[in-house]
PDB file of C-alpha atoms in Angstrom:
ATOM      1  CA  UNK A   4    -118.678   4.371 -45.105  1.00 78.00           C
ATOM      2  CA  UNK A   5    -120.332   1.829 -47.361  1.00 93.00           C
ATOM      3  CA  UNK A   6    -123.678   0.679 -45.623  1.00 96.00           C
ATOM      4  CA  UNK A   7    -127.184  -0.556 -47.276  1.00 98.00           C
ATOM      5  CA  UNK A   8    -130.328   1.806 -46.489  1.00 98.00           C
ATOM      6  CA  UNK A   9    -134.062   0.506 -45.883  1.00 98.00           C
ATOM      7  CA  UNK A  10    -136.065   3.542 -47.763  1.00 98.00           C
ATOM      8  CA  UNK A  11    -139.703   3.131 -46.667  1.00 98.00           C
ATOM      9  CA  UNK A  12    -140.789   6.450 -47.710  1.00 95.00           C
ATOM     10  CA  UNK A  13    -140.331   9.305 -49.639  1.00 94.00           C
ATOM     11  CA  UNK A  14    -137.379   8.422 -50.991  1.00 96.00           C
ATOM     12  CA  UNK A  15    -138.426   5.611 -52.903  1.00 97.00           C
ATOM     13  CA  UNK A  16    -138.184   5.704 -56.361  1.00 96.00           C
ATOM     14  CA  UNK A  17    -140.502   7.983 -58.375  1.00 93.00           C
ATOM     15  CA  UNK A  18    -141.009   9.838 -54.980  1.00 93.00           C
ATOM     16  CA  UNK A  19    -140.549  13.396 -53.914  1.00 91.00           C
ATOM     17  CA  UNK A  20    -136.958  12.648 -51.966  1.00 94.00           C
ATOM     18  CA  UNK A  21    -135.644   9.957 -54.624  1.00 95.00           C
ATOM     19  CA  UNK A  22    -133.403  12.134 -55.659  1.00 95.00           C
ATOM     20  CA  UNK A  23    -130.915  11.690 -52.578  1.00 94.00           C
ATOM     21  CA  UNK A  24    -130.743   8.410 -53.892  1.00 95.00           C
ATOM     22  CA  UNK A  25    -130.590   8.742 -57.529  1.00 92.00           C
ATOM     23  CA  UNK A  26    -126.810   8.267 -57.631  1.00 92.00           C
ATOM     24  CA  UNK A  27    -126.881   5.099 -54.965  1.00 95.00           C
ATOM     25  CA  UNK A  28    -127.233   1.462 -56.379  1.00 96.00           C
ATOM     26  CA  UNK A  29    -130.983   0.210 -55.966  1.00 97.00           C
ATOM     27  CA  UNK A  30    -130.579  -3.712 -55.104  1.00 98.00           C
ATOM     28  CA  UNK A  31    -134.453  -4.714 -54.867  1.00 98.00           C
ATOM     29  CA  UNK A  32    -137.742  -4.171 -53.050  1.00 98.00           C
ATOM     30  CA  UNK A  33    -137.300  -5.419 -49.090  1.00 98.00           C
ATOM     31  CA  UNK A  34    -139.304  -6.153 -46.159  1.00 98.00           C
ATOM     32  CA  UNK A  35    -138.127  -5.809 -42.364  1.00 98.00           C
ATOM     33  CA  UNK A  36    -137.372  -8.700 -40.850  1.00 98.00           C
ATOM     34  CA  UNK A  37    -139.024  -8.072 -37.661  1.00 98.00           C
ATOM     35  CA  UNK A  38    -142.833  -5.819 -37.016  1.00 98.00           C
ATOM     36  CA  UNK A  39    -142.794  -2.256 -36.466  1.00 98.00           C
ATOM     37  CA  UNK A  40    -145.322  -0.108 -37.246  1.00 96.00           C
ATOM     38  CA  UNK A  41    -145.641   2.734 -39.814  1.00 95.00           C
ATOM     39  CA  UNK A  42    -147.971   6.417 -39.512  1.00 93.00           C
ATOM     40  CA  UNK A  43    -148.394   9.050 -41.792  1.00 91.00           C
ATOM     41  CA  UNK A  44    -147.467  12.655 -40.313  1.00 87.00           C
ATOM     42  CA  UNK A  45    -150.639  15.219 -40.095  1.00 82.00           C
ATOM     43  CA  UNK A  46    -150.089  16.523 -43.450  1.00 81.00           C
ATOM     44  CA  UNK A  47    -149.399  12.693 -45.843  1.00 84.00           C
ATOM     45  CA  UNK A  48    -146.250  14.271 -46.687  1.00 84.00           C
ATOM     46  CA  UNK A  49    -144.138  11.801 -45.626  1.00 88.00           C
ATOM     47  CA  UNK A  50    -144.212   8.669 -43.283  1.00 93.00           C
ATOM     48  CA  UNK A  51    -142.976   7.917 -39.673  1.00 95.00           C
ATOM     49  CA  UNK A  52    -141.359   4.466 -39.056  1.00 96.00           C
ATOM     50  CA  UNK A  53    -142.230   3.471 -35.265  1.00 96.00           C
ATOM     51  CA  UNK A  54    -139.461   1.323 -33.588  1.00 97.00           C
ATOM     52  CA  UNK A  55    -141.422   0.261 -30.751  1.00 96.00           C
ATOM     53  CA  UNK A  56    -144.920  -0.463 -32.197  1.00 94.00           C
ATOM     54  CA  UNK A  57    -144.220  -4.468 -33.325  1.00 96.00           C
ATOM     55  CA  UNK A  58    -147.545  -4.405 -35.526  1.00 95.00           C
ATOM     56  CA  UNK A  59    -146.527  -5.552 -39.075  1.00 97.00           C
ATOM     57  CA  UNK A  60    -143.454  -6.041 -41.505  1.00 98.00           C
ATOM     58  CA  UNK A  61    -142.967  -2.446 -43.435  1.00 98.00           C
ATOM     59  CA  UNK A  62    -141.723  -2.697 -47.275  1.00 98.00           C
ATOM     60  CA  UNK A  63    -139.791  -0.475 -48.693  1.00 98.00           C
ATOM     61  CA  UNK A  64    -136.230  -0.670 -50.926  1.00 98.00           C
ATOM     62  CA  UNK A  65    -133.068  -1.642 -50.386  1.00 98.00           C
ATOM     63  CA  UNK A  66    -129.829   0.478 -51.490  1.00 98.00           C
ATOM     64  CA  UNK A  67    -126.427   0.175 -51.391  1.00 97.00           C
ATOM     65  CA  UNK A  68    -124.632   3.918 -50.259  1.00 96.00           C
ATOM     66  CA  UNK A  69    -121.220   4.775 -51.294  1.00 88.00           C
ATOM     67  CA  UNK A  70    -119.122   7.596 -50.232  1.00 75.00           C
ATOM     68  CA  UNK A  71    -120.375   8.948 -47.051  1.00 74.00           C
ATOM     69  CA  UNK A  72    -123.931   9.347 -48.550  1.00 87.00           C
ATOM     70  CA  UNK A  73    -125.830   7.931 -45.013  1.00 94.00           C
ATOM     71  CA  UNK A  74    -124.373  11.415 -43.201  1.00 93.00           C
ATOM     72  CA  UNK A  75    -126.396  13.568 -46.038  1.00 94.00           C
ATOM     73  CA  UNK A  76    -129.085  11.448 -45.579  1.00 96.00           C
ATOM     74  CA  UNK A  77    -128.672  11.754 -41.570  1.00 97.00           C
ATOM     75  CA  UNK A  78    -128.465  15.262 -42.179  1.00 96.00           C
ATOM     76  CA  UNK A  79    -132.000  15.073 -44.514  1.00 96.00           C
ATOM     77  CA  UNK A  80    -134.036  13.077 -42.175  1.00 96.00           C
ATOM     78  CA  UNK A  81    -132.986  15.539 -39.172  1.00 96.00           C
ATOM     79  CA  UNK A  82    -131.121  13.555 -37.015  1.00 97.00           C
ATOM     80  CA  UNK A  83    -131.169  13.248 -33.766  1.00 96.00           C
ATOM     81  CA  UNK A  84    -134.369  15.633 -33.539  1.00 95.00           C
ATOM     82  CA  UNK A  85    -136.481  14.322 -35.846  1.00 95.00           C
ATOM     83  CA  UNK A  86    -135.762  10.654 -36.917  1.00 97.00           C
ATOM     84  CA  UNK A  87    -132.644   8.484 -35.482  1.00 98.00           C
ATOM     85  CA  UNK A  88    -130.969   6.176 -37.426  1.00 98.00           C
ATOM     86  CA  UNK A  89    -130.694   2.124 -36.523  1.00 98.00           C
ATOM     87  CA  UNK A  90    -129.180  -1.076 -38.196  1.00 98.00           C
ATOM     88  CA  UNK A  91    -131.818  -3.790 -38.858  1.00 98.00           C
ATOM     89  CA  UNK A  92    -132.045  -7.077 -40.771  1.00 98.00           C
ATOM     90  CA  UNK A  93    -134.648  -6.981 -43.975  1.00 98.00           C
ATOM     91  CA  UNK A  94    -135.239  -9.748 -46.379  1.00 98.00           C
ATOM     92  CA  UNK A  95    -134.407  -8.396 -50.054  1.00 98.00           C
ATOM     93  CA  UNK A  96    -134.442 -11.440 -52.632  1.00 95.00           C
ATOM     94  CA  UNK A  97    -134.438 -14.109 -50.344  1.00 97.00           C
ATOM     95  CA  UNK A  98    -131.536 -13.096 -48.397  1.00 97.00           C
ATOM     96  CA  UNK A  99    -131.206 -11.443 -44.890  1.00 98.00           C
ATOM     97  CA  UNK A 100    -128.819  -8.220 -44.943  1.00 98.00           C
ATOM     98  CA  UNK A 101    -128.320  -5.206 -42.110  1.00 98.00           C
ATOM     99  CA  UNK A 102    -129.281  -2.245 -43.738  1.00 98.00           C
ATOM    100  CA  UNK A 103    -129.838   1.463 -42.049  1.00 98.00           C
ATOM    101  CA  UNK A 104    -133.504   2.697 -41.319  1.00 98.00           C
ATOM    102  CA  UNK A 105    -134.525   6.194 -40.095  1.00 98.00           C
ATOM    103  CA  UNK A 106    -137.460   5.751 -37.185  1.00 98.00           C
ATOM    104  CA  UNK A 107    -139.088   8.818 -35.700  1.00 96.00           C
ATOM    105  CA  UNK A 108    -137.232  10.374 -32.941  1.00 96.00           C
ATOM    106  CA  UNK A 109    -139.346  10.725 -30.078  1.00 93.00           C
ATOM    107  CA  UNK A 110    -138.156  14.530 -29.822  1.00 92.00           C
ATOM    108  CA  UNK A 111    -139.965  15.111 -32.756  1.00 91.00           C
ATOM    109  CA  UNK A 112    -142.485  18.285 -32.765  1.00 89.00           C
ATOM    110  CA  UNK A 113    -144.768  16.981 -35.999  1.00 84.00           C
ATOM    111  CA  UNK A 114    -147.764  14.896 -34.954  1.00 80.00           C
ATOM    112  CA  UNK A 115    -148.624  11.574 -36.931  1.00 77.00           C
ATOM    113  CA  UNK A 116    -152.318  10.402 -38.180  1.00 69.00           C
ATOM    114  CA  UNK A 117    -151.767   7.054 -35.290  1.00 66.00           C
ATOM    115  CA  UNK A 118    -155.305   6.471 -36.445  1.00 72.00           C
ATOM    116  CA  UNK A 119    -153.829   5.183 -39.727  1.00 80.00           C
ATOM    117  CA  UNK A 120    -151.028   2.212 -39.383  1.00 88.00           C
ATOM    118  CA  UNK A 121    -149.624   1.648 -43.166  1.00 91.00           C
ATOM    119  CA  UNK A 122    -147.413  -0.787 -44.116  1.00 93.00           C
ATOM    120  CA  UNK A 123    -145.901   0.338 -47.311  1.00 94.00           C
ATOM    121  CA  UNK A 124    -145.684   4.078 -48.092  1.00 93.00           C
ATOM    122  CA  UNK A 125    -147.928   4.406 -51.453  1.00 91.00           C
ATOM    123  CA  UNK A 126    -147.656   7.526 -53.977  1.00 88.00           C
ATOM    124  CA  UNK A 127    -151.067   8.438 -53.733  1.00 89.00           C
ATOM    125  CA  UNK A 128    -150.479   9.282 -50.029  1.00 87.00           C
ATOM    126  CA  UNK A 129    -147.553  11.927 -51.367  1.00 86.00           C
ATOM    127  CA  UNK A 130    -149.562  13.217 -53.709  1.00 87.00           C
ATOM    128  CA  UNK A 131    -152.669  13.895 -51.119  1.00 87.00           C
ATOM    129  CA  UNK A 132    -150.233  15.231 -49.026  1.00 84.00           C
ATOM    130  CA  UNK A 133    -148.945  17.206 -51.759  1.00 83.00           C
ATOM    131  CA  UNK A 134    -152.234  19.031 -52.571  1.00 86.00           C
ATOM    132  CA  UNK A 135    -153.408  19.113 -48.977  1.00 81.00           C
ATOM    133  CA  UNK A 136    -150.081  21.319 -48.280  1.00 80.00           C
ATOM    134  CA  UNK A 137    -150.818  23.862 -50.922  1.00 81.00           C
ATOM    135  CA  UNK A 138    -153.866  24.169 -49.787  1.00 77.00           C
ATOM    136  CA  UNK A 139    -153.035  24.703 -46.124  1.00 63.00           C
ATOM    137  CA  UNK A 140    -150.223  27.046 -47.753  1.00 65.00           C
ATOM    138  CA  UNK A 141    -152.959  29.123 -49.543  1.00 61.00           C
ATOM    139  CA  UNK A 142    -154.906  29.667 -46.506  1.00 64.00           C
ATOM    140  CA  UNK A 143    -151.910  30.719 -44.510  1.00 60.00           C
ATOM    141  CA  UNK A 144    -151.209  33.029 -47.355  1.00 63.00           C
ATOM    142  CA  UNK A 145    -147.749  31.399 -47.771  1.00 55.00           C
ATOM    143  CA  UNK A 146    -148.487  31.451 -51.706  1.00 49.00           C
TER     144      UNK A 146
END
């Protein structure tokens, strides 16, 4: 199935997760159409859209998936437990198109900073979240 995907977060390019995309065509930076909102989980790893939070316009990037690639990336993101996947409209050069985003599923375990609404996931987030995890990993004795 051929479909476009909304990326808001860490598989943006030059982010941890691009590389699911790497092989997809990148067609430009987007905005949703219409507000939802946007948290990062406990750890800045990684962000959680919000469906039903109408707060602000997230940007992210727009791609175009060949081959089947949206059931990997189902797969990825942990659907249905941890994110669910829904058709939108985003604006990407001036024009309106339907592309896939993942929102949090509200069976999901991880907590979210909801202190913290973002708008666009930035790398310096990832890479706090990053060195905050190997720290927590060090202290667990995990490394």
């Amino acid at each position: 199935m051929n479909c476009y995907l909304f990326a808001y977060g860490s598989m943006k390019k030059d982010f941890i997760n691009h590389d699911r995309l790497i092989n997809e065509k990148f067609i430009g930076n987007a905005i949703t159409k219409n507000k939802y909102n946007m948290y990062p989980d406990s750890l800045y790893l990684f962000p959680y859209g919000i469906e039903d939070e109408k707060v602000q316009h997230l940007k992210g990037e727009l791609y175009f998936l060949e081959n089947g690639t949206i059931k990997n990336i189902d797969i990825f993101e942990g659907v249905p437990n941890f994110y669910y996947r829904k058709l939108i409209p985003v604006i990407c050069n001036d024009i309106e198109i339907k592309a896939y985003i993942y929102f949090r599923a509200f069976s999901n375990p991880n907590s979210f900073e909801n202190q913290l609404p973002i708008d666009s996931w930035k790398k310096r987030f990832e890479d706090f979240g990053v060195k905050l995890s190997e720290i927590f990993n060090v202290i667990k004795g995990y490394k």
